[in-house]
Amino acid sequence: MMQQIRDTVDSIAKKQDISPDELHLLLTAEDSGGLEYLREKARACADAIYGDRIFTRGLIEFTNYCRNDCLYCGIRKSNGNAQRYRLTSEEILECCREGRELGFRTFVLQGGEDPYFNDDRVCEIVSRIRAEFPDCAITLSIGEKTRESYQRYFDAGADRYLLRHETADENQYRKLHPRTMSLTRRKQCLYDLKEIGYQVGCGFMVGSPGQTTETLYEDLQFIRQLQPHMVGIGPFISQHDTPFAQEESGTLDQTLRLLSIIRLIHPHVLLPATTALGTIHPLGREMGIQAGGNVVMPNLSPVSVRKKYELYDNKICTGDEAAECRHCLEGRMHRIGYRIVVDRGDYQP
Ligand code: 5AD
Ligand code: FES
């Protein structure tokens, strides 16, 4: 069994592709020696390109208003229990200032699809960050927009855009989203962003209700097609005020396997060990790095709003100041032999 797994791992690393059968084998294998080989091979692949350097991005969750109603998400518009908030431009800039002092050179502005932040307001914020922090990358993560809007943000100074595709399988997409949303449109957004010149990140949740090896295979194929610069994956975690409140969460084990597989089929990718991974296990982020990840994204949002950006239950770090998270992660990476670098952390082709 172990030999078969090793051969499969070597084969996917070599061709940078995976077949449905190979994926099935790697997601169901129980041989610990074989699984260790998967992890080691993925980690060696990341080491060869990025060495012991771990990139960091400061996440600023600037609004939890959202016009969408994704079934899994705690800030969906139907959740009347969510306490809504918006940060002002000045508050956002204050987060960036603190972040820059702490060594961040990338800011990720993430929010729900909030109509208040129209293109003029987004551009105003982006331009102000661009002017004050010329050496920092600006990443937006604010959902589906028209190509024209994406172009305007880019012209205002945004460099990167994160938009998880959530699942590349049509049926699965419909299970997770209201009818008004469409996978075709979401994929088109990602292609538009890439064409405009953004560094783009797609991604999906692991263990979302109804997900199968087949739908995951679609995700991996989509990653191969899109060739994103970043891929964000983390376990699905149920949120008590959503229709999926009673659904089982995704597992650490499956998420780690998928991180390794993604590293092997897309070696240069920027791959975060996500907060969701840190939420389902106290050492989840460390294990994510050891499975092939090379990015961590601590929170820079003001502590006063942290708990309100509750996409899923039990999210970690909601009571910790930015500086605490920064130092905490530094220690965590150090203990496993890696170091956080003060760097924009661009994709290395
Ligand atoms: N569990 C895990 N991840 C979630 N996200 C949204 N809701 C959940 C949840 N319940 C993820 C989505 C989204 C990202 C910002 O957070 O993939 O794209
Ligand atoms: Fe936030 Fe450890 S990363 S407290």
mmCIF file of C-alpha atoms and ligand atoms in Angstrom:
data_model
loop_
_atom_site.group_PDB
_atom_site.id
_atom_site.type_symbol
_atom_site.label_atom_id
_atom_site.label_comp_id
_atom_site.label_asym_id
_atom_site.label_seq_id
_atom_site.Cartn_x
_atom_site.Cartn_y
_atom_site.Cartn_z
ATOM 1 C CA MET A 1 0.000 0.000 0.000
ATOM 2 C CA MET A 2 2.744 2.387 1.029
ATOM 3 C CA GLN A 3 4.563 1.827 -2.247
ATOM 4 C CA GLN A 4 1.431 2.524 -4.267
ATOM 5 C CA ILE A 5 0.922 5.825 -2.459
ATOM 6 C CA ARG A 6 4.542 6.814 -2.938
ATOM 7 C CA ASP A 7 4.335 6.027 -6.639
ATOM 8 C CA THR A 8 1.169 8.093 -6.942
ATOM 9 C CA VAL A 9 2.748 11.026 -5.129
ATOM 10 C CA ASP A 10 5.819 10.857 -7.363
ATOM 11 C CA SER A 11 3.647 10.652 -10.440
ATOM 12 C CA ILE A 12 1.490 13.686 -9.625
ATOM 13 C CA ALA A 13 4.593 15.695 -8.673
ATOM 14 C CA LYS A 14 6.219 14.826 -11.966
ATOM 15 C CA LYS A 15 3.310 15.588 -14.269
ATOM 16 C CA GLN A 16 1.899 18.370 -12.041
ATOM 17 C CA ASP A 17 -1.518 16.901 -12.598
ATOM 18 C CA ILE A 18 -3.721 14.339 -10.930
ATOM 19 C CA SER A 19 -6.282 11.854 -12.199
ATOM 20 C CA PRO A 20 -9.607 11.147 -10.460
ATOM 21 C CA ASP A 21 -8.308 7.735 -9.343
ATOM 22 C CA GLU A 22 -5.110 9.191 -7.951
ATOM 23 C CA LEU A 23 -7.081 11.826 -6.046
ATOM 24 C CA HIS A 24 -9.368 9.156 -4.657
ATOM 25 C CA LEU A 25 -6.381 7.149 -3.494
ATOM 26 C CA LEU A 26 -4.685 10.120 -1.804
ATOM 27 C CA LEU A 27 -7.861 11.250 -0.046
ATOM 28 C CA THR A 28 -8.814 7.817 1.257
ATOM 29 C CA ALA A 29 -5.425 6.231 1.987
ATOM 30 C CA GLU A 30 -4.867 5.203 5.583
ATOM 31 C CA ASP A 31 -1.256 4.133 5.394
ATOM 32 C CA SER A 32 0.593 6.557 7.647
ATOM 33 C CA GLY A 33 3.945 6.054 5.927
ATOM 34 C CA GLY A 34 2.404 6.895 2.575
ATOM 35 C CA LEU A 35 0.697 9.984 3.951
ATOM 36 C CA GLU A 36 3.915 11.136 5.513
ATOM 37 C CA TYR A 37 5.539 10.803 2.135
ATOM 38 C CA LEU A 38 2.838 12.999 0.588
ATOM 39 C CA ARG A 39 3.462 15.683 3.198
ATOM 40 C CA GLU A 40 7.229 15.532 2.934
ATOM 41 C CA LYS A 41 7.217 15.690 -0.821
ATOM 42 C CA ALA A 42 4.921 18.734 -0.780
ATOM 43 C CA ARG A 43 7.018 20.452 1.868
ATOM 44 C CA ALA A 44 10.219 19.759 -0.071
ATOM 45 C CA CYS A 45 8.571 21.261 -3.130
ATOM 46 C CA ALA A 46 7.736 24.493 -1.243
ATOM 47 C CA ASP A 47 11.189 24.559 0.380
ATOM 48 C CA ALA A 48 12.871 24.320 -3.016
ATOM 49 C CA ILE A 49 11.092 27.484 -4.190
ATOM 50 C CA TYR A 50 10.492 29.564 -1.065
ATOM 51 C CA GLY A 51 12.983 28.064 1.415
ATOM 52 C CA ASP A 52 12.213 28.700 5.074
ATOM 53 C CA ARG A 53 10.442 31.969 4.282
ATOM 54 C CA ILE A 54 6.802 32.371 5.231
ATOM 55 C CA PHE A 55 4.917 35.322 3.816
ATOM 56 C CA THR A 56 2.391 37.202 5.815
ATOM 57 C CA ARG A 57 -0.626 39.325 4.918
ATOM 58 C CA GLY A 58 -2.515 41.616 7.264
ATOM 59 C CA LEU A 59 -6.224 40.987 6.994
ATOM 60 C CA ILE A 60 -8.530 43.966 7.500
ATOM 61 C CA GLU A 61 -12.178 42.923 7.700
ATOM 62 C CA PHE A 62 -13.683 46.305 6.941
ATOM 63 C CA THR A 63 -17.390 45.537 6.521
ATOM 64 C CA ASN A 64 -19.650 42.617 7.359
ATOM 65 C CA TYR A 65 -22.666 43.922 5.451
ATOM 66 C CA CYS A 66 -23.368 41.579 2.548
ATOM 67 C CA ARG A 67 -25.987 41.502 -0.186
ATOM 68 C CA ASN A 68 -25.364 37.797 -0.762
ATOM 69 C CA ASP A 69 -26.890 34.872 1.015
ATOM 70 C CA CYS A 70 -24.410 32.005 0.701
ATOM 71 C CA LEU A 71 -25.801 29.192 2.817
ATOM 72 C CA TYR A 72 -22.596 28.479 4.727
ATOM 73 C CA CYS A 73 -21.636 32.006 5.700
ATOM 74 C CA GLY A 74 -22.296 33.731 9.009
ATOM 75 C CA ILE A 75 -22.530 37.218 7.478
ATOM 76 C CA ARG A 76 -25.131 36.216 4.858
ATOM 77 C CA LYS A 77 -27.826 38.825 4.508
ATOM 78 C CA SER A 78 -30.561 36.627 6.034
ATOM 79 C CA ASN A 79 -28.695 36.366 9.286
ATOM 80 C CA GLY A 80 -30.612 38.857 11.395
ATOM 81 C CA ASN A 81 -28.444 38.056 14.406
ATOM 82 C CA ALA A 82 -25.248 39.375 12.836
ATOM 83 C CA GLN A 83 -24.260 42.750 14.304
ATOM 84 C CA ARG A 84 -23.312 44.743 11.260
ATOM 85 C CA TYR A 85 -20.421 47.210 11.123
ATOM 86 C CA ARG A 86 -18.366 49.229 8.671
ATOM 87 C CA LEU A 87 -14.930 50.728 9.241
ATOM 88 C CA THR A 88 -14.307 54.299 8.076
ATOM 89 C CA SER A 89 -11.476 55.095 5.634
ATOM 90 C CA GLU A 90 -9.570 56.580 8.525
ATOM 91 C CA GLU A 91 -9.992 53.420 10.610
ATOM 92 C CA ILE A 92 -8.818 51.283 7.693
ATOM 93 C CA LEU A 93 -5.745 53.473 7.231
ATOM 94 C CA GLU A 94 -5.056 53.248 10.948
ATOM 95 C CA CYS A 95 -5.014 49.426 10.649
ATOM 96 C CA CYS A 96 -2.538 49.717 7.780
ATOM 97 C CA ARG A 97 -0.301 52.046 9.796
ATOM 98 C CA GLU A 98 -0.231 49.642 12.693
ATOM 99 C CA GLY A 99 0.326 46.764 10.268
ATOM 100 C CA ARG A 100 3.240 48.406 8.534
ATOM 101 C CA GLU A 101 4.927 49.010 11.908
ATOM 102 C CA LEU A 102 4.491 45.317 12.671
ATOM 103 C CA GLY A 103 6.265 44.331 9.448
ATOM 104 C CA PHE A 104 3.362 43.727 7.087
ATOM 105 C CA ARG A 105 3.921 44.657 3.443
ATOM 106 C CA THR A 106 0.603 43.327 2.176
ATOM 107 C CA PHE A 107 -2.837 44.465 3.287
ATOM 108 C CA VAL A 108 -5.899 42.446 2.447
ATOM 109 C CA LEU A 109 -9.115 44.442 2.512
ATOM 110 C CA GLN A 110 -11.847 41.913 2.921
ATOM 111 C CA GLY A 111 -15.555 42.465 3.286
ATOM 112 C CA GLY A 112 -19.006 41.278 2.394
ATOM 113 C CA GLU A 113 -20.515 42.552 -0.852
ATOM 114 C CA ASP A 114 -21.547 45.832 0.710
ATOM 115 C CA PRO A 115 -23.277 48.313 -1.639
ATOM 116 C CA TYR A 116 -22.219 51.208 0.590
ATOM 117 C CA PHE A 117 -18.667 50.656 -0.626
ATOM 118 C CA ASN A 118 -19.366 51.622 -4.217
ATOM 119 C CA ASP A 119 -16.556 51.991 -6.736
ATOM 120 C CA ASP A 120 -15.836 55.601 -5.779
ATOM 121 C CA ARG A 121 -15.455 54.696 -2.122
ATOM 122 C CA VAL A 122 -13.331 51.625 -2.851
ATOM 123 C CA CYS A 123 -11.082 53.646 -5.158
ATOM 124 C CA GLU A 124 -10.748 56.413 -2.605
ATOM 125 C CA ILE A 125 -9.553 53.941 0.035
ATOM 126 C CA VAL A 126 -7.225 52.116 -2.351
ATOM 127 C CA SER A 127 -5.653 55.387 -3.575
ATOM 128 C CA ARG A 128 -5.085 56.604 -0.052
ATOM 129 C CA ILE A 129 -3.366 53.350 0.951
ATOM 130 C CA ARG A 130 -1.357 53.383 -2.274
ATOM 131 C CA ALA A 131 -0.172 56.952 -1.602
ATOM 132 C CA GLU A 132 0.751 56.364 2.024
ATOM 133 C CA PHE A 133 2.300 52.888 1.604
ATOM 134 C CA PRO A 134 3.997 52.787 -1.799
ATOM 135 C CA ASP A 135 6.043 49.721 -0.868
ATOM 136 C CA CYS A 136 3.053 47.597 0.163
ATOM 137 C CA ALA A 137 0.833 45.329 -1.888
ATOM 138 C CA ILE A 138 -2.899 46.026 -1.737
ATOM 139 C CA THR A 139 -5.186 43.032 -1.988
ATOM 140 C CA LEU A 140 -8.941 43.317 -2.333
ATOM 141 C CA SER A 141 -11.382 40.597 -1.373
ATOM 142 C CA ILE A 142 -14.810 42.122 -1.864
ATOM 143 C CA GLY A 143 -16.603 39.685 -4.096
ATOM 144 C CA GLU A 144 -18.099 39.728 -7.572
ATOM 145 C CA LYS A 145 -17.968 43.008 -9.494
ATOM 146 C CA THR A 146 -18.051 44.026 -13.135
ATOM 147 C CA ARG A 147 -14.896 43.995 -15.160
ATOM 148 C CA GLU A 148 -15.069 47.801 -15.284
ATOM 149 C CA SER A 149 -15.097 48.016 -11.502
ATOM 150 C CA TYR A 150 -12.145 45.648 -11.211
ATOM 151 C CA GLN A 151 -10.292 47.793 -13.735
ATOM 152 C CA ARG A 152 -10.992 50.941 -11.728
ATOM 153 C CA TYR A 153 -9.666 49.422 -8.494
ATOM 154 C CA PHE A 154 -6.590 48.231 -10.362
ATOM 155 C CA ASP A 155 -5.980 51.700 -11.793
ATOM 156 C CA ALA A 156 -6.366 53.145 -8.303
ATOM 157 C CA GLY A 157 -3.493 50.952 -7.126
ATOM 158 C CA ALA A 158 -4.805 47.520 -6.105
ATOM 159 C CA ASP A 159 -2.378 44.696 -6.989
ATOM 160 C CA ARG A 160 -4.114 41.517 -6.008
ATOM 161 C CA TYR A 161 -7.611 40.091 -5.631
ATOM 162 C CA LEU A 162 -8.897 37.129 -3.661
ATOM 163 C CA LEU A 163 -12.138 35.537 -4.770
ATOM 164 C CA ARG A 164 -12.591 31.935 -3.749
ATOM 165 C CA HIS A 165 -14.524 30.057 -6.382
ATOM 166 C CA GLU A 166 -15.941 27.993 -3.446
ATOM 167 C CA THR A 167 -16.519 24.919 -5.652
ATOM 168 C CA ALA A 168 -15.965 24.369 -9.349
ATOM 169 C CA ASP A 169 -18.779 21.834 -9.608
ATOM 170 C CA GLU A 170 -22.124 23.189 -10.873
ATOM 171 C CA ASN A 171 -24.351 20.998 -8.674
ATOM 172 C CA GLN A 172 -22.278 21.569 -5.587
ATOM 173 C CA TYR A 173 -22.257 25.303 -6.297
ATOM 174 C CA ARG A 174 -26.065 25.292 -6.297
ATOM 175 C CA LYS A 175 -26.165 23.450 -2.980
ATOM 176 C CA LEU A 176 -24.042 26.140 -1.348
ATOM 177 C CA HIS A 177 -25.544 29.252 -2.909
ATOM 178 C CA PRO A 178 -28.928 30.829 -3.589
ATOM 179 C CA ARG A 179 -30.240 30.571 -7.135
ATOM 180 C CA THR A 180 -29.333 34.176 -7.859
ATOM 181 C CA MET A 181 -25.643 33.292 -7.846
ATOM 182 C CA SER A 182 -23.850 31.509 -10.656
ATOM 183 C CA LEU A 183 -20.627 29.557 -10.928
ATOM 184 C CA THR A 184 -20.138 30.735 -14.501
ATOM 185 C CA ARG A 185 -20.186 34.349 -13.398
ATOM 186 C CA ARG A 186 -17.842 33.670 -10.535
ATOM 187 C CA LYS A 187 -15.306 31.956 -12.768
ATOM 188 C CA GLN A 188 -15.627 34.815 -15.268
ATOM 189 C CA CYS A 189 -14.746 37.266 -12.507
ATOM 190 C CA LEU A 190 -11.541 35.351 -11.869
ATOM 191 C CA TYR A 191 -10.598 35.321 -15.546
ATOM 192 C CA ASP A 192 -11.363 39.059 -15.817
ATOM 193 C CA LEU A 193 -9.195 39.806 -12.812
ATOM 194 C CA LYS A 194 -6.336 37.822 -14.219
ATOM 195 C CA GLU A 195 -6.567 39.493 -17.615
ATOM 196 C CA ILE A 196 -6.540 42.945 -16.052
ATOM 197 C CA GLY A 197 -3.227 42.055 -14.452
ATOM 198 C CA TYR A 198 -4.051 41.288 -10.848
ATOM 199 C CA GLN A 199 -2.322 38.523 -8.972
ATOM 200 C CA VAL A 200 -5.390 36.421 -8.209
ATOM 201 C CA GLY A 201 -6.364 33.916 -5.575
ATOM 202 C CA CYS A 202 -9.164 31.394 -5.892
ATOM 203 C CA GLY A 203 -10.012 28.672 -3.405
ATOM 204 C CA PHE A 204 -12.590 26.497 -1.748
ATOM 205 C CA MET A 205 -13.734 25.062 1.543
ATOM 206 C CA VAL A 206 -12.893 21.481 2.434
ATOM 207 C CA GLY A 207 -15.756 19.335 3.671
ATOM 208 C CA SER A 208 -18.619 21.604 2.656
ATOM 209 C CA PRO A 209 -21.971 19.791 2.810
ATOM 210 C CA GLY A 210 -22.329 17.517 -0.229
ATOM 211 C CA GLN A 211 -18.697 17.765 -1.319
ATOM 212 C CA THR A 212 -17.253 14.568 -2.825
ATOM 213 C CA THR A 213 -13.977 13.397 -4.305
ATOM 214 C CA GLU A 214 -15.517 14.142 -7.694
ATOM 215 C CA THR A 215 -16.323 17.768 -6.862
ATOM 216 C CA LEU A 216 -12.840 18.188 -5.394
ATOM 217 C CA TYR A 217 -11.413 16.847 -8.608
ATOM 218 C CA GLU A 218 -13.256 19.663 -10.412
ATOM 219 C CA ASP A 219 -11.653 22.156 -8.033
ATOM 220 C CA LEU A 220 -8.193 20.890 -8.840
ATOM 221 C CA GLN A 221 -8.887 20.973 -12.559
ATOM 222 C CA PHE A 222 -10.114 24.525 -12.271
ATOM 223 C CA ILE A 223 -6.918 25.502 -10.463
ATOM 224 C CA ARG A 224 -4.928 23.958 -13.284
ATOM 225 C CA GLN A 225 -6.903 25.928 -15.837
ATOM 226 C CA LEU A 226 -6.884 29.285 -14.087
ATOM 227 C CA GLN A 227 -3.278 29.068 -12.868
ATOM 228 C CA PRO A 228 -3.930 31.444 -9.957
ATOM 229 C CA HIS A 229 -1.104 32.994 -7.956
ATOM 230 C CA MET A 230 -2.736 32.022 -4.683
ATOM 231 C CA VAL A 231 -5.129 29.314 -3.512
ATOM 232 C CA GLY A 232 -6.978 29.722 -0.220
ATOM 233 C CA ILE A 233 -8.406 26.560 1.274
ATOM 234 C CA GLY A 234 -9.662 25.822 4.744
ATOM 235 C CA PRO A 235 -12.149 23.516 6.373
ATOM 236 C CA PHE A 236 -15.842 24.331 6.217
ATOM 237 C CA ILE A 237 -16.928 25.125 9.782
ATOM 238 C CA SER A 238 -20.607 25.322 10.615
ATOM 239 C CA GLN A 239 -21.996 28.643 11.822
ATOM 240 C CA HIS A 240 -24.908 28.500 14.248
ATOM 241 C CA ASP A 241 -27.095 31.117 12.498
ATOM 242 C CA THR A 242 -26.953 29.604 8.996
ATOM 243 C CA PRO A 243 -28.948 26.863 7.249
ATOM 244 C CA PHE A 244 -25.844 24.680 7.618
ATOM 245 C CA ALA A 245 -25.771 25.039 11.418
ATOM 246 C CA GLN A 246 -26.193 21.300 11.940
ATOM 247 C CA GLU A 247 -23.802 20.166 9.208
ATOM 248 C CA GLU A 248 -20.514 18.502 10.020
ATOM 249 C CA SER A 249 -17.374 20.556 9.644
ATOM 250 C CA GLY A 250 -14.501 19.629 7.349
ATOM 251 C CA THR A 251 -11.520 17.836 8.855
ATOM 252 C CA LEU A 252 -7.932 18.757 9.545
ATOM 253 C CA ASP A 253 -6.740 15.598 7.861
ATOM 254 C CA GLN A 254 -8.524 16.160 4.539
ATOM 255 C CA THR A 255 -7.501 19.824 4.444
ATOM 256 C CA LEU A 256 -3.846 18.923 4.990
ATOM 257 C CA ARG A 257 -3.932 16.293 2.252
ATOM 258 C CA LEU A 258 -5.426 18.805 -0.162
ATOM 259 C CA LEU A 259 -2.855 21.452 0.739
ATOM 260 C CA SER A 260 -0.106 18.970 -0.127
ATOM 261 C CA ILE A 261 -1.770 17.939 -3.369
ATOM 262 C CA ILE A 262 -2.209 21.560 -4.454
ATOM 263 C CA ARG A 263 1.439 22.293 -3.706
ATOM 264 C CA LEU A 264 2.492 19.338 -5.856
ATOM 265 C CA ILE A 265 0.326 20.116 -8.870
ATOM 266 C CA HIS A 266 0.953 23.882 -8.697
ATOM 267 C CA PRO A 267 4.431 24.212 -7.115
ATOM 268 C CA HIS A 268 4.873 28.008 -7.092
ATOM 269 C CA VAL A 269 1.477 28.809 -5.640
ATOM 270 C CA LEU A 270 1.059 31.026 -2.580
ATOM 271 C CA LEU A 271 -0.768 28.768 -0.175
ATOM 272 C CA PRO A 272 -2.016 30.085 3.162
ATOM 273 C CA ALA A 273 -2.414 28.050 6.313
ATOM 274 C CA THR A 274 -5.764 29.668 7.073
ATOM 275 C CA THR A 275 -7.438 30.904 10.222
ATOM 276 C CA ALA A 276 -10.133 28.259 9.703
ATOM 277 C CA LEU A 277 -7.434 25.589 9.875
ATOM 278 C CA GLY A 278 -6.178 27.149 13.100
ATOM 279 C CA THR A 279 -9.738 27.101 14.392
ATOM 280 C CA ILE A 280 -10.319 23.348 14.066
ATOM 281 C CA HIS A 281 -6.994 22.422 15.683
ATOM 282 C CA PRO A 282 -4.688 24.395 17.999
ATOM 283 C CA LEU A 283 -1.714 23.571 15.768
ATOM 284 C CA GLY A 284 -3.654 23.635 12.497
ATOM 285 C CA ARG A 285 -1.688 26.475 10.931
ATOM 286 C CA GLU A 286 1.646 24.896 11.821
ATOM 287 C CA MET A 287 0.507 21.634 10.260
ATOM 288 C CA GLY A 288 -0.711 23.556 7.217
ATOM 289 C CA ILE A 289 2.783 24.949 6.698
ATOM 290 C CA GLN A 290 4.302 21.515 7.234
ATOM 291 C CA ALA A 291 1.953 20.133 4.588
ATOM 292 C CA GLY A 292 3.169 22.635 1.985
ATOM 293 C CA GLY A 293 1.707 26.042 2.893
ATOM 294 C CA ASN A 294 3.833 29.201 2.776
ATOM 295 C CA VAL A 295 1.565 32.081 3.851
ATOM 296 C CA VAL A 296 -0.167 33.136 7.069
ATOM 297 C CA MET A 297 -2.806 35.843 7.241
ATOM 298 C CA PRO A 298 -3.227 37.263 10.733
ATOM 299 C CA ASN A 299 -5.964 39.693 11.528
ATOM 300 C CA LEU A 300 -5.357 43.454 11.624
ATOM 301 C CA SER A 301 -8.978 44.456 12.212
ATOM 302 C CA PRO A 302 -9.709 46.475 15.346
ATOM 303 C CA VAL A 303 -10.452 44.104 18.235
ATOM 304 C CA SER A 304 -13.795 45.896 18.743
ATOM 305 C CA VAL A 305 -15.199 44.414 15.497
ATOM 306 C CA ARG A 306 -13.402 41.083 15.328
ATOM 307 C CA LYS A 307 -16.121 38.979 16.842
ATOM 308 C CA LYS A 308 -18.662 40.420 14.442
ATOM 309 C CA TYR A 309 -16.896 39.074 11.371
ATOM 310 C CA GLU A 310 -18.066 35.630 12.295
ATOM 311 C CA LEU A 311 -18.102 33.648 9.051
ATOM 312 C CA TYR A 312 -18.021 30.462 11.128
ATOM 313 C CA ASP A 313 -18.196 29.473 14.804
ATOM 314 C CA ASN A 314 -15.305 29.653 17.270
ATOM 315 C CA LYS A 315 -13.028 31.700 15.040
ATOM 316 C CA ILE A 316 -9.648 32.168 16.718
ATOM 317 C CA CYS A 317 -7.857 35.426 17.559
ATOM 318 C CA THR A 318 -11.027 37.479 18.008
ATOM 319 C CA GLY A 319 -9.761 38.884 21.314
ATOM 320 C CA ASP A 320 -6.152 39.478 20.352
ATOM 321 C CA GLU A 321 -4.507 42.721 19.285
ATOM 322 C CA ALA A 322 -2.729 42.750 15.913
ATOM 323 C CA ALA A 323 0.659 42.828 17.618
ATOM 324 C CA GLU A 324 -0.197 39.762 19.700
ATOM 325 C CA CYS A 325 -1.152 37.770 16.607
ATOM 326 C CA ARG A 326 1.938 38.900 14.774
ATOM 327 C CA HIS A 327 4.215 37.765 17.572
ATOM 328 C CA CYS A 328 2.254 34.652 18.268
ATOM 329 C CA LEU A 329 2.596 33.568 14.650
ATOM 330 C CA GLU A 330 6.253 34.449 14.580
ATOM 331 C CA GLY A 331 6.805 32.074 17.487
ATOM 332 C CA ARG A 332 4.639 29.395 15.944
ATOM 333 C CA MET A 333 6.567 29.491 12.682
ATOM 334 C CA HIS A 334 9.882 29.623 14.493
ATOM 335 C CA ARG A 335 9.112 26.506 16.503
ATOM 336 C CA ILE A 336 8.644 24.491 13.320
ATOM 337 C CA GLY A 337 11.781 25.863 11.655
ATOM 338 C CA TYR A 338 10.337 28.658 9.506
ATOM 339 C CA ARG A 339 10.504 32.441 9.646
ATOM 340 C CA ILE A 340 8.075 35.188 8.770
ATOM 341 C CA VAL A 341 9.675 37.681 6.405
ATOM 342 C CA VAL A 342 9.059 41.395 5.984
ATOM 343 C CA ASP A 343 8.260 41.285 2.298
ATOM 344 C CA ARG A 344 5.366 41.838 -0.080
ATOM 345 C CA GLY A 345 5.516 38.102 -0.729
ATOM 346 C CA ASP A 346 4.910 38.237 -4.455
ATOM 347 C CA TYR A 347 4.382 35.117 -6.504
ATOM 348 C CA GLN A 348 7.702 33.746 -7.703
ATOM 349 C CA PRO A 349 7.329 32.375 -11.207
HETATM 350 N N1 5AD B 1 -16.583 27.875 7.138
HETATM 351 C C1 5AD B 1 -15.385 28.026 6.564
HETATM 352 N N2 5AD B 1 -15.088 28.989 5.672
HETATM 353 C C2 5AD B 1 -16.076 29.859 5.367
HETATM 354 N N3 5AD B 1 -16.086 30.892 4.526
HETATM 355 C C3 5AD B 1 -17.321 31.455 4.573
HETATM 356 N N4 5AD B 1 -18.095 30.794 5.442
HETATM 357 C C4 5AD B 1 -17.350 29.781 5.941
HETATM 358 C C5 5AD B 1 -17.590 28.730 6.855
HETATM 359 N N5 5AD B 1 -18.789 28.562 7.431
HETATM 360 C C6 5AD B 1 -14.977 31.218 3.641
HETATM 361 C C7 5AD B 1 -15.450 31.281 2.187
HETATM 362 C C8 5AD B 1 -15.129 32.707 1.802
HETATM 363 C C9 5AD B 1 -14.041 33.091 2.775
HETATM 364 C C10 5AD B 1 -13.872 34.545 2.988
HETATM 365 O O1 5AD B 1 -14.428 32.460 3.964
HETATM 366 O O2 5AD B 1 -14.709 30.363 1.409
HETATM 367 O O3 5AD B 1 -14.706 32.839 0.467
HETATM 368 FE FE1 FES B 2 -3.708 35.445 16.870
HETATM 369 FE FE2 FES B 2 -2.019 33.519 17.862
HETATM 370 S S1 FES B 2 -2.259 34.250 15.831
HETATM 371 S S2 FES B 2 -3.270 34.968 18.969
#
